[in-house]
Coordinates of C-alpha atoms in Angstrom, one line a residue:
X1293 CA 15.7 -5.9 -121.2
X1294 CA 12.5 -4.0 -121.1
X1295 CA 14.1 -0.2 -119.5
X1296 CA 12.4 3.1 -120.9
X1297 CA 13.6 6.5 -121.9
X1298 CA 11.8 9.5 -123.5
X1299 CA 14.3 10.1 -127.3
X1300 CA 13.2 13.3 -129.3
X1301 CA 12.7 13.1 -133.0
X1302 CA 14.7 14.9 -134.2
X1303 CA 15.0 15.3 -138.2
X1304 CA 17.4 13.1 -140.5
X1305 CA 17.6 15.0 -143.9
X1306 CA 14.3 14.5 -145.5
X1307 CA 13.3 11.6 -142.5
X1308 CA 12.7 12.1 -138.6
X1309 CA 14.7 9.9 -136.4
X1310 CA 15.7 8.5 -133.0
X1311 CA 19.3 8.8 -132.0
X1312 CA 20.1 6.8 -128.9
X1313 CA 22.3 7.7 -126.9
X1314 CA 26.2 6.2 -126.9
X1315 CA 25.3 4.5 -123.1
X1316 CA 22.8 2.7 -123.5
X1317 CA 23.4 1.2 -126.7
X1318 CA 26.7 0.3 -125.2
X1319 CA 24.3 -1.1 -122.5
X1320 CA 22.6 -3.2 -124.1
X1321 CA 24.6 -4.8 -126.9
X1322 CA 23.7 -3.2 -129.3
X1323 CA 25.5 -2.7 -132.8
X1324 CA 24.6 -0.3 -136.8
X1325 CA 22.2 -2.4 -138.6
X1326 CA 20.8 -4.6 -136.0
X1327 CA 16.9 -4.4 -135.9
X1328 CA 14.9 -3.7 -132.6
X1329 CA 11.4 -3.8 -131.5
X1330 CA 10.4 0.0 -130.6
X1331 CA 6.3 -0.4 -128.3
X1332 CA 5.9 4.1 -129.2
X1333 CA 4.0 5.4 -126.9
X1334 CA 3.1 9.3 -128.3
X1335 CA 3.6 11.7 -125.6
X1336 CA 1.0 14.0 -125.3
X1337 CA 2.4 17.1 -123.2
X1338 CA 4.0 20.0 -124.9
X1339 CA 8.0 19.4 -125.0
X1340 CA 10.0 21.9 -122.6
X1341 CA 11.8 24.7 -126.0
X1342 CA 15.4 24.3 -125.6
X1343 CA 17.5 26.9 -125.0
X1344 CA 20.8 28.4 -127.3
X1345 CA 23.9 28.6 -125.3
X1346 CA 25.7 31.3 -126.2
X1347 CA 29.5 30.9 -127.7
X1348 CA 31.0 32.3 -123.9
X1349 CA 28.0 29.3 -122.1
X1350 CA 30.2 27.0 -125.2
X1351 CA 33.5 28.0 -123.7
X1352 CA 32.7 28.2 -120.3
X1353 CA 32.1 24.3 -120.8
X1354 CA 34.7 23.1 -123.2
X1355 CA 38.2 20.9 -120.3
X1356 CA 41.2 20.0 -122.5
X1357 CA 41.5 17.1 -120.4
X1358 CA 38.3 16.0 -121.7
X1359 CA 38.3 17.2 -125.4
X1360 CA 42.8 15.3 -125.6
X1361 CA 43.9 18.6 -124.8
X1362 CA 43.4 20.3 -128.0
X1363 CA 43.9 24.0 -127.5
X1364 CA 43.5 27.0 -129.9
X1365 CA 46.0 29.1 -130.6
X1366 CA 45.8 33.5 -130.4
X1367 CA 48.8 32.8 -132.4
X1368 CA 48.9 32.5 -136.5
X1369 CA 51.5 29.2 -137.3
X1370 CA 53.5 28.3 -140.3
X1371 CA 51.7 29.1 -143.4
X1372 CA 49.2 31.4 -141.6
X1373 CA 51.6 34.1 -140.6
X1374 CA 52.8 34.8 -144.1

């Protein structure tokens, strides 16, 4: 099955890498170590710069239900209280 998506080339150690989103990997039944054939078509369009989110923006996106109910405490607990 053929599917077209746009991926960003990223640095991985000294190499460059393309990350396959988990949803796509599951849809295509891909697994680690599996060989795939890639048809490379390089875009000549400049990529939009990615904006950096501020801490407040990141924290506003936090959903405790989505993140297993983890909560950051504001008081010292355990041996931290010593």
